[in-house]
């Protein structure tokens, strides 16, 4: 994940003063949340608790997420602005930090809430596949790869290490690159497999362009890793290329 450069400690205002006049301070000197915002938030929380996420469109689910980051302002305009910019809820929480910083009204508090949700989603998805046989959890594995990599704005390369029963024993990022290239060293991949006592591998990398069609460089790199793995008795099961909405399997395409 890219590093956050610098943020003001003060959350930028979403409205001009004449659009959202400040509420008078309470007895303790703190600004109170306007009643219409308080009531709206209460209704939205109730609907979520009763009907779950399915009861809310993306912009309202995003509002719930923004409530903690912006406690005393109407967050609906920001929710809609984020969705206009990034497409859907998943696109918003997965958006790269530099692009989030460009959105008016998004400061450190908002980015923190978004990235907590993204990290939680990745941990939950990973928990469904780690220490489980990949054959019986293949769909969950694909879902995890999509969650972890589909919206990244630079290429990353991961290796899934399996034991003799094809149980996933480790999932490790090996390298991060640029928007269209990531350096991969076959020797390091097989060396790590030996350290983990892995007997099989699944390679995974993403295409930020959204198109999972493998490049010639992808095909050549895969062949190099396969030769290195074969020489040590390690099976290369597949190489998955993750696009924005779908993935491509080297095995299914006859490339392995």
PDB file of N, CA, C and O in Angstrom, residues 192-250:
ATOM      1  N   UNK A 192      12.007 -19.500  -1.773  1.00  0.00           N
ATOM      2  CA  UNK A 192      11.011 -19.327  -0.710  1.00  0.00           C
ATOM      3  C   UNK A 192      10.147 -20.573  -0.573  1.00  0.00           C
ATOM      4  O   UNK A 192       9.769 -20.951   0.548  1.00  0.00           O
ATOM      5  N   UNK A 193       9.840 -21.238  -1.669  1.00  0.00           N
ATOM      6  CA  UNK A 193       9.062 -22.477  -1.603  1.00  0.00           C
ATOM      7  C   UNK A 193       9.798 -23.533  -0.785  1.00  0.00           C
ATOM      8  O   UNK A 193       9.191 -24.246   0.035  1.00  0.00           O
ATOM      9  N   UNK A 194      11.100 -23.635  -0.987  1.00  0.00           N
ATOM     10  CA  UNK A 194      11.890 -24.602  -0.219  1.00  0.00           C
ATOM     11  C   UNK A 194      11.909 -24.235   1.262  1.00  0.00           C
ATOM     12  O   UNK A 194      11.841 -25.118   2.137  1.00  0.00           O
ATOM     13  N   UNK A 195      12.014 -22.952   1.569  1.00  0.00           N
ATOM     14  CA  UNK A 195      12.016 -22.517   2.974  1.00  0.00           C
ATOM     15  C   UNK A 195      10.722 -22.887   3.680  1.00  0.00           C
ATOM     16  O   UNK A 195      10.724 -23.189   4.876  1.00  0.00           O
ATOM     17  N   UNK A 196       9.608 -22.860   2.932  1.00  0.00           N
ATOM     18  CA  UNK A 196       8.299 -23.158   3.514  1.00  0.00           C
ATOM     19  C   UNK A 196       7.925 -24.632   3.401  1.00  0.00           C
ATOM     20  O   UNK A 196       6.848 -25.021   3.840  1.00  0.00           O
ATOM     21  N   UNK A 197       8.799 -25.429   2.811  1.00  0.00           N
ATOM     22  CA  UNK A 197       8.499 -26.845   2.545  1.00  0.00           C
ATOM     23  C   UNK A 197       7.254 -26.989   1.669  1.00  0.00           C
ATOM     24  O   UNK A 197       6.475 -27.939   1.814  1.00  0.00           O
ATOM     25  N   UNK A 198       7.077 -26.055   0.776  1.00  0.00           N
ATOM     26  CA  UNK A 198       5.941 -26.124  -0.150  1.00  0.00           C
ATOM     27  C   UNK A 198       6.277 -27.064  -1.291  1.00  0.00           C
ATOM     28  O   UNK A 198       7.428 -27.138  -1.742  1.00  0.00           O
ATOM     29  N   UNK A 199       5.266 -27.778  -1.773  1.00  0.00           N
ATOM     30  CA  UNK A 199       5.481 -28.707  -2.882  1.00  0.00           C
ATOM     31  C   UNK A 199       4.753 -28.266  -4.145  1.00  0.00           C
ATOM     32  O   UNK A 199       4.858 -28.926  -5.179  1.00  0.00           O
ATOM     33  N   UNK A 200       3.997 -27.171  -4.059  1.00  0.00           N
ATOM     34  CA  UNK A 200       3.278 -26.665  -5.221  1.00  0.00           C
ATOM     35  C   UNK A 200       3.094 -25.156  -5.087  1.00  0.00           C
ATOM     36  O   UNK A 200       3.119 -24.608  -3.981  1.00  0.00           O
ATOM     37  N   UNK A 201       2.886 -24.510  -6.239  1.00  0.00           N
ATOM     38  CA  UNK A 201       2.751 -23.057  -6.280  1.00  0.00           C
ATOM     39  C   UNK A 201       1.572 -22.662  -7.153  1.00  0.00           C
ATOM     40  O   UNK A 201       1.226 -23.360  -8.108  1.00  0.00           O
ATOM     41  N   UNK A 202       0.978 -21.518  -6.826  1.00  0.00           N
ATOM     42  CA  UNK A 202       0.079 -20.814  -7.728  1.00  0.00           C
ATOM     43  C   UNK A 202       0.583 -19.377  -7.803  1.00  0.00           C
ATOM     44  O   UNK A 202       0.730 -18.714  -6.773  1.00  0.00           O
ATOM     45  N   UNK A 203       0.879 -18.918  -8.981  1.00  0.00           N
ATOM     46  CA  UNK A 203       1.325 -17.542  -9.180  1.00  0.00           C
ATOM     47  C   UNK A 203       0.106 -16.661  -9.425  1.00  0.00           C
ATOM     48  O   UNK A 203      -0.856 -17.074 -10.066  1.00  0.00           O
ATOM     49  N   UNK A 204       0.160 -15.434  -8.907  1.00  0.00           N
ATOM     50  CA  UNK A 204      -0.943 -14.493  -9.099  1.00  0.00           C
ATOM     51  C   UNK A 204      -0.357 -13.104  -9.331  1.00  0.00           C
ATOM     52  O   UNK A 204       0.520 -12.668  -8.578  1.00  0.00           O
ATOM     53  N   UNK A 205      -0.820 -12.432 -10.379  1.00  0.00           N
ATOM     54  CA  UNK A 205      -0.482 -11.019 -10.504  1.00  0.00           C
ATOM     55  C   UNK A 205      -1.644 -10.296 -11.169  1.00  0.00           C
ATOM     56  O   UNK A 205      -2.523 -10.912 -11.771  1.00  0.00           O
ATOM     57  N   UNK A 206      -1.671  -8.990 -10.994  1.00  0.00           N
ATOM     58  CA  UNK A 206      -2.791  -8.187 -11.493  1.00  0.00           C
ATOM     59  C   UNK A 206      -2.368  -7.346 -12.686  1.00  0.00           C
ATOM     60  O   UNK A 206      -1.185  -7.075 -12.897  1.00  0.00           O
ATOM     61  N   UNK A 207      -3.360  -6.957 -13.470  1.00  0.00           N
ATOM     62  CA  UNK A 207      -3.157  -6.003 -14.562  1.00  0.00           C
ATOM     63  C   UNK A 207      -3.979  -4.756 -14.253  1.00  0.00           C
ATOM     64  O   UNK A 207      -5.208  -4.774 -14.360  1.00  0.00           O
ATOM     65  N   UNK A 208      -3.330  -3.666 -13.855  1.00  0.00           N
ATOM     66  CA  UNK A 208      -4.073  -2.438 -13.531  1.00  0.00           C
ATOM     67  C   UNK A 208      -4.932  -1.917 -14.683  1.00  0.00           C
ATOM     68  O   UNK A 208      -5.902  -1.196 -14.455  1.00  0.00           O
ATOM     69  N   UNK A 209      -4.589  -2.288 -15.901  1.00  0.00           N
ATOM     70  CA  UNK A 209      -5.393  -1.854 -17.049  1.00  0.00           C
ATOM     71  C   UNK A 209      -6.797  -2.442 -17.008  1.00  0.00           C
ATOM     72  O   UNK A 209      -7.711  -1.929 -17.644  1.00  0.00           O
ATOM     73  N   UNK A 210      -6.958  -3.539 -16.252  1.00  0.00           N
ATOM     74  CA  UNK A 210      -8.254  -4.200 -16.177  1.00  0.00           C
ATOM     75  C   UNK A 210      -8.378  -5.392 -17.090  1.00  0.00           C
ATOM     76  O   UNK A 210      -9.244  -6.246 -16.897  1.00  0.00           O
ATOM     77  N   UNK A 211      -7.529  -5.492 -18.100  1.00  0.00           N
ATOM     78  CA  UNK A 211      -7.563  -6.598 -19.055  1.00  0.00           C
ATOM     79  C   UNK A 211      -6.591  -7.686 -18.600  1.00  0.00           C
ATOM     80  O   UNK A 211      -5.377  -7.458 -18.564  1.00  0.00           O
ATOM     81  N   UNK A 212      -7.084  -8.891 -18.264  1.00  0.00           N
ATOM     82  CA  UNK A 212      -6.192  -9.925 -17.748  1.00  0.00           C
ATOM     83  C   UNK A 212      -5.437 -10.712 -18.817  1.00  0.00           C
ATOM     84  O   UNK A 212      -4.730 -11.671 -18.489  1.00  0.00           O
ATOM     85  N   UNK A 213      -5.558 -10.325 -20.080  1.00  0.00           N
ATOM     86  CA  UNK A 213      -4.836 -11.036 -21.137  1.00  0.00           C
ATOM     87  C   UNK A 213      -3.339 -11.004 -20.854  1.00  0.00           C
ATOM     88  O   UNK A 213      -2.755  -9.921 -20.682  1.00  0.00           O
ATOM     89  N   UNK A 214      -2.671 -12.165 -20.784  1.00  0.00           N
ATOM     90  CA  UNK A 214      -1.242 -12.162 -20.444  1.00  0.00           C
ATOM     91  C   UNK A 214      -0.388 -11.600 -21.573  1.00  0.00           C
ATOM     92  O   UNK A 214      -0.677 -11.791 -22.753  1.00  0.00           O
ATOM     93  N   UNK A 215       0.660 -10.903 -21.193  1.00  0.00           N
ATOM     94  CA  UNK A 215       1.618 -10.385 -22.154  1.00  0.00           C
ATOM     95  C   UNK A 215       2.637 -11.469 -22.481  1.00  0.00           C
ATOM     96  O   UNK A 215       2.724 -12.506 -21.800  1.00  0.00           O
ATOM     97  N   UNK A 216       3.447 -11.237 -23.496  1.00  0.00           N
ATOM     98  CA  UNK A 216       4.507 -12.179 -23.814  1.00  0.00           C
ATOM     99  C   UNK A 216       5.491 -12.279 -22.659  1.00  0.00           C
ATOM    100  O   UNK A 216       6.013 -13.369 -22.363  1.00  0.00           O
ATOM    101  N   UNK A 217       5.728 -11.150 -21.990  1.00  0.00           N
ATOM    102  CA  UNK A 217       6.623 -11.176 -20.824  1.00  0.00           C
ATOM    103  C   UNK A 217       6.044 -12.040 -19.710  1.00  0.00           C
ATOM    104  O   UNK A 217       6.782 -12.758 -19.023  1.00  0.00           O
ATOM    105  N   UNK A 218       4.719 -11.989 -19.517  1.00  0.00           N
ATOM    106  CA  UNK A 218       4.070 -12.842 -18.515  1.00  0.00           C
ATOM    107  C   UNK A 218       4.285 -14.315 -18.845  1.00  0.00           C
ATOM    108  O   UNK A 218       4.578 -15.139 -17.960  1.00  0.00           O
ATOM    109  N   UNK A 219       4.129 -14.651 -20.108  1.00  0.00           N
ATOM    110  CA  UNK A 219       4.257 -16.048 -20.539  1.00  0.00           C
ATOM    111  C   UNK A 219       5.696 -16.534 -20.364  1.00  0.00           C
ATOM    112  O   UNK A 219       5.937 -17.641 -19.850  1.00  0.00           O
ATOM    113  N   UNK A 220       6.657 -15.705 -20.731  1.00  0.00           N
ATOM    114  CA  UNK A 220       8.064 -16.094 -20.601  1.00  0.00           C
ATOM    115  C   UNK A 220       8.471 -16.222 -19.141  1.00  0.00           C
ATOM    116  O   UNK A 220       9.203 -17.161 -18.768  1.00  0.00           O
ATOM    117  N   UNK A 221       8.018 -15.295 -18.310  1.00  0.00           N
ATOM    118  CA  UNK A 221       8.344 -15.363 -16.887  1.00  0.00           C
ATOM    119  C   UNK A 221       7.763 -16.624 -16.255  1.00  0.00           C
ATOM    120  O   UNK A 221       8.416 -17.301 -15.446  1.00  0.00           O
ATOM    121  N   UNK A 222       6.545 -16.973 -16.622  1.00  0.00           N
ATOM    122  CA  UNK A 222       5.908 -18.176 -16.092  1.00  0.00           C
ATOM    123  C   UNK A 222       6.693 -19.420 -16.493  1.00  0.00           C
ATOM    124  O   UNK A 222       6.899 -20.336 -15.681  1.00  0.00           O
ATOM    125  N   UNK A 223       7.149 -19.468 -17.735  1.00  0.00           N
ATOM    126  CA  UNK A 223       7.934 -20.608 -18.205  1.00  0.00           C
ATOM    127  C   UNK A 223       9.246 -20.729 -17.430  1.00  0.00           C
ATOM    128  O   UNK A 223       9.692 -21.840 -17.093  1.00  0.00           O
ATOM    129  N   UNK A 224       9.867 -19.596 -17.101  1.00  0.00           N
ATOM    130  CA  UNK A 224      11.108 -19.620 -16.331  1.00  0.00           C
ATOM    131  C   UNK A 224      10.875 -20.175 -14.934  1.00  0.00           C
ATOM    132  O   UNK A 224      11.663 -20.993 -14.434  1.00  0.00           O
ATOM    133  N   UNK A 225       9.793 -19.729 -14.301  1.00  0.00           N
ATOM    134  CA  UNK A 225       9.493 -20.224 -12.956  1.00  0.00           C
ATOM    135  C   UNK A 225       9.146 -21.711 -13.012  1.00  0.00           C
ATOM    136  O   UNK A 225       9.543 -22.496 -12.135  1.00  0.00           O
ATOM    137  N   UNK A 226       8.419 -22.125 -14.045  1.00  0.00           N
ATOM    138  CA  UNK A 226       8.059 -23.534 -14.167  1.00  0.00           C
ATOM    139  C   UNK A 226       9.303 -24.403 -14.300  1.00  0.00           C
ATOM    140  O   UNK A 226       9.416 -25.461 -13.666  1.00  0.00           O
ATOM    141  N   UNK A 227      10.260 -23.962 -15.110  1.00  0.00           N
ATOM    142  CA  UNK A 227      11.500 -24.742 -15.267  1.00  0.00           C
ATOM    143  C   UNK A 227      12.269 -24.824 -13.946  1.00  0.00           C
ATOM    144  O   UNK A 227      12.772 -25.892 -13.566  1.00  0.00           O
ATOM    145  N   UNK A 228      12.351 -23.687 -13.229  1.00  0.00           N
ATOM    146  CA  UNK A 228      13.061 -23.676 -11.953  1.00  0.00           C
ATOM    147  C   UNK A 228      12.359 -24.575 -10.934  1.00  0.00           C
ATOM    148  O   UNK A 228      13.010 -25.303 -10.172  1.00  0.00           O
ATOM    149  N   UNK A 229      11.028 -24.543 -10.915  1.00  0.00           N
ATOM    150  CA  UNK A 229      10.266 -25.362  -9.973  1.00  0.00           C
ATOM    151  C   UNK A 229      10.383 -26.841 -10.321  1.00  0.00           C
ATOM    152  O   UNK A 229      10.569 -27.697  -9.435  1.00  0.00           O
ATOM    153  N   UNK A 230      10.264 -27.162 -11.598  1.00  0.00           N
ATOM    154  CA  UNK A 230      10.363 -28.565 -12.020  1.00  0.00           C
ATOM    155  C   UNK A 230      11.691 -29.181 -11.615  1.00  0.00           C
ATOM    156  O   UNK A 230      11.762 -30.356 -11.217  1.00  0.00           O
ATOM    157  N   UNK A 231      12.766 -28.400 -11.697  1.00  0.00           N
ATOM    158  CA  UNK A 231      14.093 -28.929 -11.378  1.00  0.00           C
ATOM    159  C   UNK A 231      14.216 -29.317  -9.910  1.00  0.00           C
ATOM    160  O   UNK A 231      15.097 -30.103  -9.542  1.00  0.00           O
ATOM    161  N   UNK A 232      13.324 -28.778  -9.079  1.00  0.00           N
ATOM    162  CA  UNK A 232      13.363 -29.068  -7.638  1.00  0.00           C
ATOM    163  C   UNK A 232      12.157 -29.890  -7.187  1.00  0.00           C
ATOM    164  O   UNK A 232      11.916 -30.038  -5.992  1.00  0.00           O
ATOM    165  N   UNK A 233      11.406 -30.419  -8.131  1.00  0.00           N
ATOM    166  CA  UNK A 233      10.262 -31.259  -7.783  1.00  0.00           C
ATOM    167  C   UNK A 233       9.083 -30.484  -7.227  1.00  0.00           C
ATOM    168  O   UNK A 233       8.260 -31.041  -6.493  1.00  0.00           O
ATOM    169  N   UNK A 234       8.968 -29.209  -7.578  1.00  0.00           N
ATOM    170  CA  UNK A 234       7.866 -28.360  -7.121  1.00  0.00           C
ATOM    171  C   UNK A 234       6.887 -28.168  -8.275  1.00  0.00           C
ATOM    172  O   UNK A 234       7.295 -27.837  -9.391  1.00  0.00           O
ATOM    173  N   UNK A 235       5.622 -28.388  -8.017  1.00  0.00           N
ATOM    174  CA  UNK A 235       4.594 -28.310  -9.056  1.00  0.00           C
ATOM    175  C   UNK A 235       4.061 -26.889  -9.185  1.00  0.00           C
ATOM    176  O   UNK A 235       3.714 -26.250  -8.189  1.00  0.00           O
ATOM    177  N   UNK A 236       4.016 -26.378 -10.410  1.00  0.00           N
ATOM    178  CA  UNK A 236       3.367 -25.094 -10.660  1.00  0.00           C
ATOM    179  C   UNK A 236       1.949 -25.380 -11.154  1.00  0.00           C
ATOM    180  O   UNK A 236       1.746 -25.797 -12.288  1.00  0.00           O
ATOM    181  N   UNK A 237       0.967 -25.169 -10.269  1.00  0.00           N
ATOM    182  CA  UNK A 237      -0.415 -25.501 -10.603  1.00  0.00           C
ATOM    183  C   UNK A 237      -1.026 -24.532 -11.605  1.00  0.00           C
ATOM    184  O   UNK A 237      -1.739 -24.939 -12.522  1.00  0.00           O
ATOM    185  N   UNK A 238      -0.781 -23.231 -11.411  1.00  0.00           N
ATOM    186  CA  UNK A 238      -1.455 -22.257 -12.263  1.00  0.00           C
ATOM    187  C   UNK A 238      -0.799 -20.894 -12.108  1.00  0.00           C
ATOM    188  O   UNK A 238      -0.020 -20.660 -11.170  1.00  0.00           O
ATOM    189  N   UNK A 239      -1.115 -20.029 -13.021  1.00  0.00           N
ATOM    190  CA  UNK A 239      -0.769 -18.614 -12.925  1.00  0.00           C
ATOM    191  C   UNK A 239      -2.047 -17.847 -13.229  1.00  0.00           C
ATOM    192  O   UNK A 239      -2.607 -17.959 -14.319  1.00  0.00           O
ATOM    193  N   UNK A 240      -2.520 -17.084 -12.254  1.00  0.00           N
ATOM    194  CA  UNK A 240      -3.749 -16.317 -12.398  1.00  0.00           C
ATOM    195  C   UNK A 240      -3.411 -14.854 -12.665  1.00  0.00           C
ATOM    196  O   UNK A 240      -2.596 -14.264 -11.956  1.00  0.00           O
ATOM    197  N   UNK A 241      -4.033 -14.293 -13.683  1.00  0.00           N
ATOM    198  CA  UNK A 241      -3.888 -12.861 -13.960  1.00  0.00           C
ATOM    199  C   UNK A 241      -5.211 -12.202 -13.611  1.00  0.00           C
ATOM    200  O   UNK A 241      -6.265 -12.575 -14.141  1.00  0.00           O
ATOM    201  N   UNK A 242      -5.165 -11.235 -12.702  1.00  0.00           N
ATOM    202  CA  UNK A 242      -6.367 -10.614 -12.156  1.00  0.00           C
ATOM    203  C   UNK A 242      -6.645  -9.298 -12.860  1.00  0.00           C
ATOM    204  O   UNK A 242      -5.813  -8.388 -12.868  1.00  0.00           O
ATOM    205  N   UNK A 243      -7.821  -9.200 -13.475  1.00  0.00           N
ATOM    206  CA  UNK A 243      -8.260  -7.955 -14.075  1.00  0.00           C
ATOM    207  C   UNK A 243      -9.282  -7.277 -13.183  1.00  0.00           C
ATOM    208  O   UNK A 243      -9.535  -7.705 -12.059  1.00  0.00           O
ATOM    209  N   UNK A 244      -9.894  -6.214 -13.684  1.00  0.00           N
ATOM    210  CA  UNK A 244     -10.844  -5.456 -12.870  1.00  0.00           C
ATOM    211  C   UNK A 244     -12.090  -6.273 -12.518  1.00  0.00           C
ATOM    212  O   UNK A 244     -12.604  -6.199 -11.414  1.00  0.00           O
ATOM    213  N   UNK A 245     -12.589  -7.058 -13.473  1.00  0.00           N
ATOM    214  CA  UNK A 245     -13.846  -7.775 -13.233  1.00  0.00           C
ATOM    215  C   UNK A 245     -13.763  -9.261 -13.522  1.00  0.00           C
ATOM    216  O   UNK A 245     -14.724  -9.984 -13.318  1.00  0.00           O
ATOM    217  N   UNK A 246     -12.629  -9.731 -13.995  1.00  0.00           N
ATOM    218  CA  UNK A 246     -12.471 -11.155 -14.266  1.00  0.00           C
ATOM    219  C   UNK A 246     -11.005 -11.526 -14.167  1.00  0.00           C
ATOM    220  O   UNK A 246     -10.129 -10.659 -14.096  1.00  0.00           O
ATOM    221  N   UNK A 247     -10.752 -12.818 -14.136  1.00  0.00           N
ATOM    222  CA  UNK A 247      -9.391 -13.307 -14.054  1.00  0.00           C
ATOM    223  C   UNK A 247      -9.137 -14.299 -15.191  1.00  0.00           C
ATOM    224  O   UNK A 247     -10.079 -14.830 -15.787  1.00  0.00           O
ATOM    225  N   UNK A 248      -7.874 -14.523 -15.483  1.00  0.00           N
ATOM    226  CA  UNK A 248      -7.483 -15.477 -16.509  1.00  0.00           C
ATOM    227  C   UNK A 248      -6.570 -16.514 -15.891  1.00  0.00           C
ATOM    228  O   UNK A 248      -5.643 -16.181 -15.147  1.00  0.00           O
ATOM    229  N   UNK A 249      -6.830 -17.779 -16.195  1.00  0.00           N
ATOM    230  CA  UNK A 249      -6.025 -18.894 -15.705  1.00  0.00           C
ATOM    231  C   UNK A 249      -5.132 -19.413 -16.829  1.00  0.00           C
ATOM    232  O   UNK A 249      -5.610 -19.780 -17.902  1.00  0.00           O
ATOM    233  N   UNK A 250      -3.810 -19.432 -16.589  1.00  0.00           N
ATOM    234  CA  UNK A 250      -2.891 -20.005 -17.569  1.00  0.00           C
ATOM    235  C   UNK A 250      -3.246 -21.463 -17.839  1.00  0.00           C
ATOM    236  O   UNK A 250      -3.158 -21.930 -18.975  1.00  0.00           O
TER     237      UNK A 250
END
